[in-house]
PDB file of C-alpha atoms in Angstrom:
ATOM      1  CA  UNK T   1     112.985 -59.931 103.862  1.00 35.00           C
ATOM      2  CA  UNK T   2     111.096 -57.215 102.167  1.00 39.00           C
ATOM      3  CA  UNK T   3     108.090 -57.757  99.705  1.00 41.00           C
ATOM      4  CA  UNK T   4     109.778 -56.327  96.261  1.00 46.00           C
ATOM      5  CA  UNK T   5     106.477 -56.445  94.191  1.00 43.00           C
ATOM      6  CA  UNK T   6     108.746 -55.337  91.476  1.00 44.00           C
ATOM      7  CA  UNK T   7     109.830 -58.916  91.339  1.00 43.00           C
ATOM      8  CA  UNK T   8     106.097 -59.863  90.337  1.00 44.00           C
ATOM      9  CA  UNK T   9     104.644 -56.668  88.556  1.00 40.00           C
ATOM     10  CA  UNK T  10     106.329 -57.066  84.934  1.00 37.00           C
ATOM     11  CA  UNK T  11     103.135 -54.434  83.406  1.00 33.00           C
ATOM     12  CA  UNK T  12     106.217 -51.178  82.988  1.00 33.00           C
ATOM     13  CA  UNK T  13     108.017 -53.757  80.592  1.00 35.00           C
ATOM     14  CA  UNK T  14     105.095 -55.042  79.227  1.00 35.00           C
ATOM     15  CA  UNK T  15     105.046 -55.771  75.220  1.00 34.00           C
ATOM     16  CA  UNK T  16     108.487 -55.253  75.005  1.00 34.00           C
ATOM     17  CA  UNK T  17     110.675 -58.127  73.411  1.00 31.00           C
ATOM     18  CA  UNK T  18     111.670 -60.551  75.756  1.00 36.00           C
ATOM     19  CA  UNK T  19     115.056 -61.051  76.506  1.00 33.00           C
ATOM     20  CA  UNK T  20     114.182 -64.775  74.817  1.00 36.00           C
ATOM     21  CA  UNK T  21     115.467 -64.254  71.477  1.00 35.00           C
ATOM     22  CA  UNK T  22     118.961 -64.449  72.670  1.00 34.00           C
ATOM     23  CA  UNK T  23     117.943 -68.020  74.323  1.00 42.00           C
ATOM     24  CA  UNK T  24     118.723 -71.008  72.542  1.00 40.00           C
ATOM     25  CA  UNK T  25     115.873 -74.013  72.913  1.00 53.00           C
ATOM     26  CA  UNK T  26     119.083 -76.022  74.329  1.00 56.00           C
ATOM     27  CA  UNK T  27     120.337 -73.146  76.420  1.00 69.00           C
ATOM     28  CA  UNK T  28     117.345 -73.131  78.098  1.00 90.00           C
ATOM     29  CA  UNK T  29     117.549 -73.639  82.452  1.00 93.00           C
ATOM     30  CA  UNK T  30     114.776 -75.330  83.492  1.00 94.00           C
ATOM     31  CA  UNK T  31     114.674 -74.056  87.491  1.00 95.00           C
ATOM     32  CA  UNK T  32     111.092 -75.132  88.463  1.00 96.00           C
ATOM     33  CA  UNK T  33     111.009 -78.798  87.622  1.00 94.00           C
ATOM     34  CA  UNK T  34     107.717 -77.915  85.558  1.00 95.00           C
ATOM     35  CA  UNK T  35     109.457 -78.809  81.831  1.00 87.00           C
ATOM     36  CA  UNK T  36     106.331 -79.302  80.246  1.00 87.00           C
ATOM     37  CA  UNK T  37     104.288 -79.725  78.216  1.00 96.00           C
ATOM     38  CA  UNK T  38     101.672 -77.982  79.972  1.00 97.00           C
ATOM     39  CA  UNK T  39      98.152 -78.138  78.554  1.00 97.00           C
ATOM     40  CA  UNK T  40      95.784 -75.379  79.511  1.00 98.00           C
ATOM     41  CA  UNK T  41      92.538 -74.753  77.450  1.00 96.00           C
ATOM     42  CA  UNK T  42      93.539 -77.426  74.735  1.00 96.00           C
ATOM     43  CA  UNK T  43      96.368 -75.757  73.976  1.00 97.00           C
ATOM     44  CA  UNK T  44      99.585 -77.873  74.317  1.00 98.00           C
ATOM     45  CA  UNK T  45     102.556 -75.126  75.508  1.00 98.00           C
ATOM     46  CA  UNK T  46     106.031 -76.198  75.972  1.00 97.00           C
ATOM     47  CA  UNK T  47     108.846 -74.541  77.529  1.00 96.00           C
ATOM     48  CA  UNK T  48     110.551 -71.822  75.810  1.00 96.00           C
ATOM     49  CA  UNK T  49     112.220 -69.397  77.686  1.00 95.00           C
ATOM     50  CA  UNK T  50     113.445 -69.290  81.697  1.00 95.00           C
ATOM     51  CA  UNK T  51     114.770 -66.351  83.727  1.00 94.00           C
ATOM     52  CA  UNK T  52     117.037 -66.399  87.212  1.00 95.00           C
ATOM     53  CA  UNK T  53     117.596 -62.949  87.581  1.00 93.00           C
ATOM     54  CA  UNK T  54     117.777 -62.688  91.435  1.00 94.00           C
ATOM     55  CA  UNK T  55     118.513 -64.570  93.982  1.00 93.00           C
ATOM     56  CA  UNK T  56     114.834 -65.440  95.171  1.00 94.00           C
ATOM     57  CA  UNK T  57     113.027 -65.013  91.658  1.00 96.00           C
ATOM     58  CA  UNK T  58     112.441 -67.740  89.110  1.00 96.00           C
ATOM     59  CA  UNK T  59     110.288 -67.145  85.565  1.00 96.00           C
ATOM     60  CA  UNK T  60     109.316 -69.598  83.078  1.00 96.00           C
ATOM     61  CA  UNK T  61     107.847 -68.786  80.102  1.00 96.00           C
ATOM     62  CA  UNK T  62     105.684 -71.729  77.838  1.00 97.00           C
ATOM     63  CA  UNK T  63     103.910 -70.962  74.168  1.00 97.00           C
ATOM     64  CA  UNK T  64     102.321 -73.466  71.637  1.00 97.00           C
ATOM     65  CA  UNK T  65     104.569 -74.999  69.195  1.00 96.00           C
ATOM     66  CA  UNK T  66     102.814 -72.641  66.382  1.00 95.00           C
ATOM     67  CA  UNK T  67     104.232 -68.875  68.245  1.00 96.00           C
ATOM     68  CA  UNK T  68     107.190 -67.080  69.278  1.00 94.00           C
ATOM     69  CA  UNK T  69     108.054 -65.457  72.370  1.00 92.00           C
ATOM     70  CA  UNK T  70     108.574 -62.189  70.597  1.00 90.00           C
ATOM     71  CA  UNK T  71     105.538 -62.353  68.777  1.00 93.00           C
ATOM     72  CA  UNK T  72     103.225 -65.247  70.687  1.00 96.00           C
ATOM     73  CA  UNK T  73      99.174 -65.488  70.714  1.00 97.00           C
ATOM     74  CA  UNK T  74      98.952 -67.543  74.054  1.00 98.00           C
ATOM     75  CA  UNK T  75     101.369 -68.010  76.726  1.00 97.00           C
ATOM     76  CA  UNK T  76     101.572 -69.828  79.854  1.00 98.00           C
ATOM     77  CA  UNK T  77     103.787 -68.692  82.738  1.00 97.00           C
ATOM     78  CA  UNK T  78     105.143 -70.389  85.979  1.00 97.00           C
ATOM     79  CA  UNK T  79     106.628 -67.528  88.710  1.00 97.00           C
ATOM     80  CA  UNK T  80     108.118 -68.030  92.050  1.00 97.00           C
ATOM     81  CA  UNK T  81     109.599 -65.377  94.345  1.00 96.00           C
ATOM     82  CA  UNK T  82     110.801 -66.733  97.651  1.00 96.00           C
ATOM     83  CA  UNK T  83     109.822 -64.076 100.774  1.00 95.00           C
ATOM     84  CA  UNK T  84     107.052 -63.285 103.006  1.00 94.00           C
ATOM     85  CA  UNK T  85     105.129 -61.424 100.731  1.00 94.00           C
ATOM     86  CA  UNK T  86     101.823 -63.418 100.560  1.00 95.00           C
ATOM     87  CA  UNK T  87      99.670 -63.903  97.421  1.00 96.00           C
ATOM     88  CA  UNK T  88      96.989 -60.686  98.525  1.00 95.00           C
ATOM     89  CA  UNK T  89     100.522 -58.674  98.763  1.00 94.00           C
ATOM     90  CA  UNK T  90     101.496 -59.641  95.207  1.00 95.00           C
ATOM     91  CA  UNK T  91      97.734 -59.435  93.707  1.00 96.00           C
ATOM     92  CA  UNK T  92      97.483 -55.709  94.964  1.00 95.00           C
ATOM     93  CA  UNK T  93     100.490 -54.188  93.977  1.00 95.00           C
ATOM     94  CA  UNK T  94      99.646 -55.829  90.382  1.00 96.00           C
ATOM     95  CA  UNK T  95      95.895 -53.977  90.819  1.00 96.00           C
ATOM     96  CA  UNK T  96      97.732 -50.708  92.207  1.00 96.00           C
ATOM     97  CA  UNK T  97      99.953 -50.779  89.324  1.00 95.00           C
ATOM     98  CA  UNK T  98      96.790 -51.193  87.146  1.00 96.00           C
ATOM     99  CA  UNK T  99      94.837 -48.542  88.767  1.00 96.00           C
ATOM    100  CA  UNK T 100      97.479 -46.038  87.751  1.00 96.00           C
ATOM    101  CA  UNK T 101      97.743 -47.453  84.197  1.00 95.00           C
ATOM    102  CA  UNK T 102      93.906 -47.103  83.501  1.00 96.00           C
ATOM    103  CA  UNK T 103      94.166 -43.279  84.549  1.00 96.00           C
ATOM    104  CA  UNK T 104      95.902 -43.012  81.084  1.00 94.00           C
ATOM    105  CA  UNK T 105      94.598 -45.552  79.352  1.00 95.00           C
ATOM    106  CA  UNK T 106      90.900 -46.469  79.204  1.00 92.00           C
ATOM    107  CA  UNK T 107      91.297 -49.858  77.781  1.00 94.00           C
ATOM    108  CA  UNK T 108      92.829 -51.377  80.861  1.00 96.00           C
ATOM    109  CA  UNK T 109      89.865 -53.214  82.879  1.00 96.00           C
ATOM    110  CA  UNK T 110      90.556 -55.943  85.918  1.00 97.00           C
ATOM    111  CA  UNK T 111      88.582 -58.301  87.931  1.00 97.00           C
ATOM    112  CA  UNK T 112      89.885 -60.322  91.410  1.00 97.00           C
ATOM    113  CA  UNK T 113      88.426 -63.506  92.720  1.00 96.00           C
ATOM    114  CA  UNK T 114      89.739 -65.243  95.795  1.00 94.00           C
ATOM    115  CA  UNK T 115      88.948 -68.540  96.634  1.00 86.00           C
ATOM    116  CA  UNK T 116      90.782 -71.108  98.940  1.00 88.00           C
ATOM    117  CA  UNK T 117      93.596 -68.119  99.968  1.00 89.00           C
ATOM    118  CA  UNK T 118      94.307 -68.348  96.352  1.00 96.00           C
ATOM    119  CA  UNK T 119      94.071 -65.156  94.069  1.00 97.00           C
ATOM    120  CA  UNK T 120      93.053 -64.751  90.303  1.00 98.00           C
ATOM    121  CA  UNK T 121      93.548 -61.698  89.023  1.00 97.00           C
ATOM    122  CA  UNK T 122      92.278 -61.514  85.392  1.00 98.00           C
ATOM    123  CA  UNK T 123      93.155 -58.070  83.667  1.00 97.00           C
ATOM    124  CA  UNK T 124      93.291 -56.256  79.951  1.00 97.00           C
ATOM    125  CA  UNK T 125      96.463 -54.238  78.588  1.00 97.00           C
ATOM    126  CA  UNK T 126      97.203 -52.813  75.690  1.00 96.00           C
ATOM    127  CA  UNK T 127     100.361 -50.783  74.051  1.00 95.00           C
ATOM    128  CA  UNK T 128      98.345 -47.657  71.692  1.00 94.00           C
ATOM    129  CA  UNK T 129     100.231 -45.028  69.525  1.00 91.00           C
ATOM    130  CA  UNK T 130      97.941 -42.379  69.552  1.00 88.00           C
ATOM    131  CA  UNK T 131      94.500 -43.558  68.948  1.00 88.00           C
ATOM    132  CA  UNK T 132      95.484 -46.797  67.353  1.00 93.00           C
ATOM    133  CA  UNK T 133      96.115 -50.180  69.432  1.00 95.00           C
ATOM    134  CA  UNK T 134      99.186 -52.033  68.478  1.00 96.00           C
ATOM    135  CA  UNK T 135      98.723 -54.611  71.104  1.00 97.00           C
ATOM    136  CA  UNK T 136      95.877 -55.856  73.330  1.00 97.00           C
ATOM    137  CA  UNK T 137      96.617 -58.983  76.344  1.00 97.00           C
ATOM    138  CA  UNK T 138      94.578 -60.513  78.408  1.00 98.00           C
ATOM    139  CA  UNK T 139      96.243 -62.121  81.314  1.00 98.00           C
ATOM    140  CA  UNK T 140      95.008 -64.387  84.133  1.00 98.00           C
ATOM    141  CA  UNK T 141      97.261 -64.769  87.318  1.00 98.00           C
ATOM    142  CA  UNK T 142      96.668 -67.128  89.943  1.00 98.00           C
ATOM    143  CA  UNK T 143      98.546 -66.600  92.937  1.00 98.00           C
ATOM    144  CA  UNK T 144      99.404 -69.335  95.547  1.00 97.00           C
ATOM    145  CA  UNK T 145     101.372 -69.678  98.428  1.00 97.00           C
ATOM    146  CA  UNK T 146     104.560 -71.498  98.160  1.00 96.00           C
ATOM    147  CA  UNK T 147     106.186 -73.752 100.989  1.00 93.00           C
ATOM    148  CA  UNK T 148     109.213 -75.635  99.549  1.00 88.00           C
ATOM    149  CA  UNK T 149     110.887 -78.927 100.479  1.00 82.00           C
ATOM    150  CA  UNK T 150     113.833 -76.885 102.731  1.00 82.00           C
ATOM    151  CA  UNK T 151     111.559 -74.474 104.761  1.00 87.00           C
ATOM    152  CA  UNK T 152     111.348 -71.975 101.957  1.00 91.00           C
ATOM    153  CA  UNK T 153     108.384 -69.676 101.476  1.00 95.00           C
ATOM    154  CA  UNK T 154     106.775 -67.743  99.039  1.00 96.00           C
ATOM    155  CA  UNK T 155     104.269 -66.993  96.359  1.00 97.00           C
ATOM    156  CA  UNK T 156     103.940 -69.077  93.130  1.00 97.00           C
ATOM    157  CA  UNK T 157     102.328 -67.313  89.822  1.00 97.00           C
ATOM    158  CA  UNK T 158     100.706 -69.245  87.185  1.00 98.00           C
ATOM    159  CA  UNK T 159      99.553 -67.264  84.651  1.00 97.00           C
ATOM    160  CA  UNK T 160      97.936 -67.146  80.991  1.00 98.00           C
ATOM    161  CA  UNK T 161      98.453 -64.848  78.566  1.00 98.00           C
ATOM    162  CA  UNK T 162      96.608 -64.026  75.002  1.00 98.00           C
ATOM    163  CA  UNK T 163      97.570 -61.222  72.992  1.00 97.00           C
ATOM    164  CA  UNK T 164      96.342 -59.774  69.611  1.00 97.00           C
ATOM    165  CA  UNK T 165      98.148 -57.790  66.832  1.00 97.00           C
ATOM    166  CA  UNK T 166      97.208 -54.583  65.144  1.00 95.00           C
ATOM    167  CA  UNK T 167      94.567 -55.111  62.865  1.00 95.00           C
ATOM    168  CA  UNK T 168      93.458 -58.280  64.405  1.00 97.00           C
ATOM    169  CA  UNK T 169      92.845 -56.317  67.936  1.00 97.00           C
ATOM    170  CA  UNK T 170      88.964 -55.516  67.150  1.00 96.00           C
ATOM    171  CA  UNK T 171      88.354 -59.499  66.821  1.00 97.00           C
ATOM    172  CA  UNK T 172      90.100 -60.276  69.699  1.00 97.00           C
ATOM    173  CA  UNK T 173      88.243 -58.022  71.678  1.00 96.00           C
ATOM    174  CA  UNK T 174      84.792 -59.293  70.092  1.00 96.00           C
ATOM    175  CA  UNK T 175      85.792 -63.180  70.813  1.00 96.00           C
ATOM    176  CA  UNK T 176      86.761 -61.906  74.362  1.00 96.00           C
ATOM    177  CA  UNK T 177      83.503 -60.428  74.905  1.00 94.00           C
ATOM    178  CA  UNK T 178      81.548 -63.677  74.178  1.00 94.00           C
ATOM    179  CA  UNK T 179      83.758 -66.093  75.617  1.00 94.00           C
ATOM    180  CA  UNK T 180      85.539 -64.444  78.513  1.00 94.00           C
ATOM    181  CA  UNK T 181      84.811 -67.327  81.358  1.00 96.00           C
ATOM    182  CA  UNK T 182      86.727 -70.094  79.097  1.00 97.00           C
ATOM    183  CA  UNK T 183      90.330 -68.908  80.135  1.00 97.00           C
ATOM    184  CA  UNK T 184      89.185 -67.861  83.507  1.00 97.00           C
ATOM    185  CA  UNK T 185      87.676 -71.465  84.244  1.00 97.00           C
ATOM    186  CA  UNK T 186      90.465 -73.183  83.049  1.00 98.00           C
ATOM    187  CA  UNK T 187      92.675 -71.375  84.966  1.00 98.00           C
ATOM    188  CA  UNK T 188      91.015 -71.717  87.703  1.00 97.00           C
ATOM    189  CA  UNK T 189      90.331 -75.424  87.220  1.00 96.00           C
ATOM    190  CA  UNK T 190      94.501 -76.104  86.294  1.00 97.00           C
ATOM    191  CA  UNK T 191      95.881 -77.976  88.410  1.00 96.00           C
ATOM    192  CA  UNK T 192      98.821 -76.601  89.842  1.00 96.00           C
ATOM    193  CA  UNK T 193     102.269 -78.527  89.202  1.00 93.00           C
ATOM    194  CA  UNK T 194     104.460 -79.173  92.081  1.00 92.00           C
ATOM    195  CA  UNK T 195     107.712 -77.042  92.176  1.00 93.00           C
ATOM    196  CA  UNK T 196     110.645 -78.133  92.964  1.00 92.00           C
ATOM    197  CA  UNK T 197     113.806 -75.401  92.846  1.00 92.00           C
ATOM    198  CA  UNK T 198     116.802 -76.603  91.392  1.00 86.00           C
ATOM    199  CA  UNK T 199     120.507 -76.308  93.186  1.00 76.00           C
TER     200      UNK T 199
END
C-alpha cells in the first residue's frame, strides 16, 4: 500500500470548521477504544467528535468540557492510518508541507525531536487577512508506530492543539514564549493509550 500523507497532513484545511457541528454527542463512533477522558497538562478533555473517512484512517477529536470544536482553546487528538508508511514518513511530509507554508507566511516556525523511533513534531500556524492574525495554533504531534491485535500496521498520532482568537493572539504568543516546554513535556511524558480498532 502506498504512504497517502494526505491522510495525516490536515494543515490545507486547517482553521476551517470541522465537520463536528453536524455530530451529535450521542451520534458520536467511538473507533479507537480511547473514549476518554483523557487528561493532558491538567486539562480534563473528553471525546467530542470522530471521523472514518477511509478505509485505513481513523480521527478522534477530544476538548475540555468549557470549548467547542468550532471554536476550541485546547484540543487533544488520537490518529491512526493503517499502511507502511512509518512515523519519519508521516513527520516529513507534515515538515514539507510546513516548509512551503512558511514561504508565505512568516509566522509558521517548527521544531522535531526523535526519541525511542518516536517523533514529536511541535509547530506554529496561523490563518492572517492581510496583516492581521485571525487565528494562531500551536500543535504537538507525536508519532508512533502502530502494530494491532490482527497483524495490522501503521502509524498512530497523538496530538495537542492550542489556538488563540483575534485580539487575544498577541497574549497567546507572549504566554507561549515563556512557557513553551510545558505542552511539549507533557506530551512527551503522556502515556500513550492502547488502541484497539473497532469491527
Amino acid at each position: 500500500m502506498k504512504l497517502n500523507p494526505k491522510l495525516f497532513i490536515t494543515i490545507t484545511a486547517l482553521l476551517t470548521i470541522s465537520f463536528a457541528g453536524a455530530q451529535t454527542k450521542k451520534g458520536i463512533t467511538e473507533y479507537l477504544t480511547v473514549p476518554g477522558p483523557i487528561i493532558l497538562n491538567k486539562n480534563t478533555f473528553h471525546l467530542a467528535w470522530t471521523s472514518h473517512p477511509s478505509a485505513n484512517y481513523y480521527k478522534q477529536e477530544y476538548i475540555t468540557a468549557k470549548d467547542s470544536i468550532q471554536k476550541y482553546t485546547k484540543m487533544v487528538s488520537v490518529e491512526l492510518l493503517i499502511s507502511d508508511a512509518t512515523a519519519a514518513n508521516l513527520a516529513k511530509a507534515k515538515m514539507d508541507e510546513l516548509k512551503q507554508l512558511k514561504l508565505t507566511n512568516p509566522l509558521i516556525n517548527y521544531e522535531i525531536f526523535q526519541k525511542n523511533g518516536e517523533i514529536i513534531l511541535d509547530f506554529l500556524i496561523s490563518e492572517n487577512a492581510g496583516d492581521k492574525v485571525n487565528i494562531i495554533e500551536r500543535n504537538v504531534y507525536r508519532y508512533k508506530a502502530f502494530s494491532g491485535k490482527n497483524g495490522q500496521k501503521g502509524v498512530m498520532l497523538f496530538g495537542a492543539s492550542e489556538r488563540a482568537y483575534g485580539n487575544s493572539v498577541d497574549a497567546f504568543l507572549s504566554s507561549l514564549k515563556k512557557n513553551k516546554s510545558q505542552l511539549l513535556n507533557a506530551v512527551a511524558a503522556f502515556t500513550l493509550p492502547t488502541i484497539t480498532i473497532k469491527p
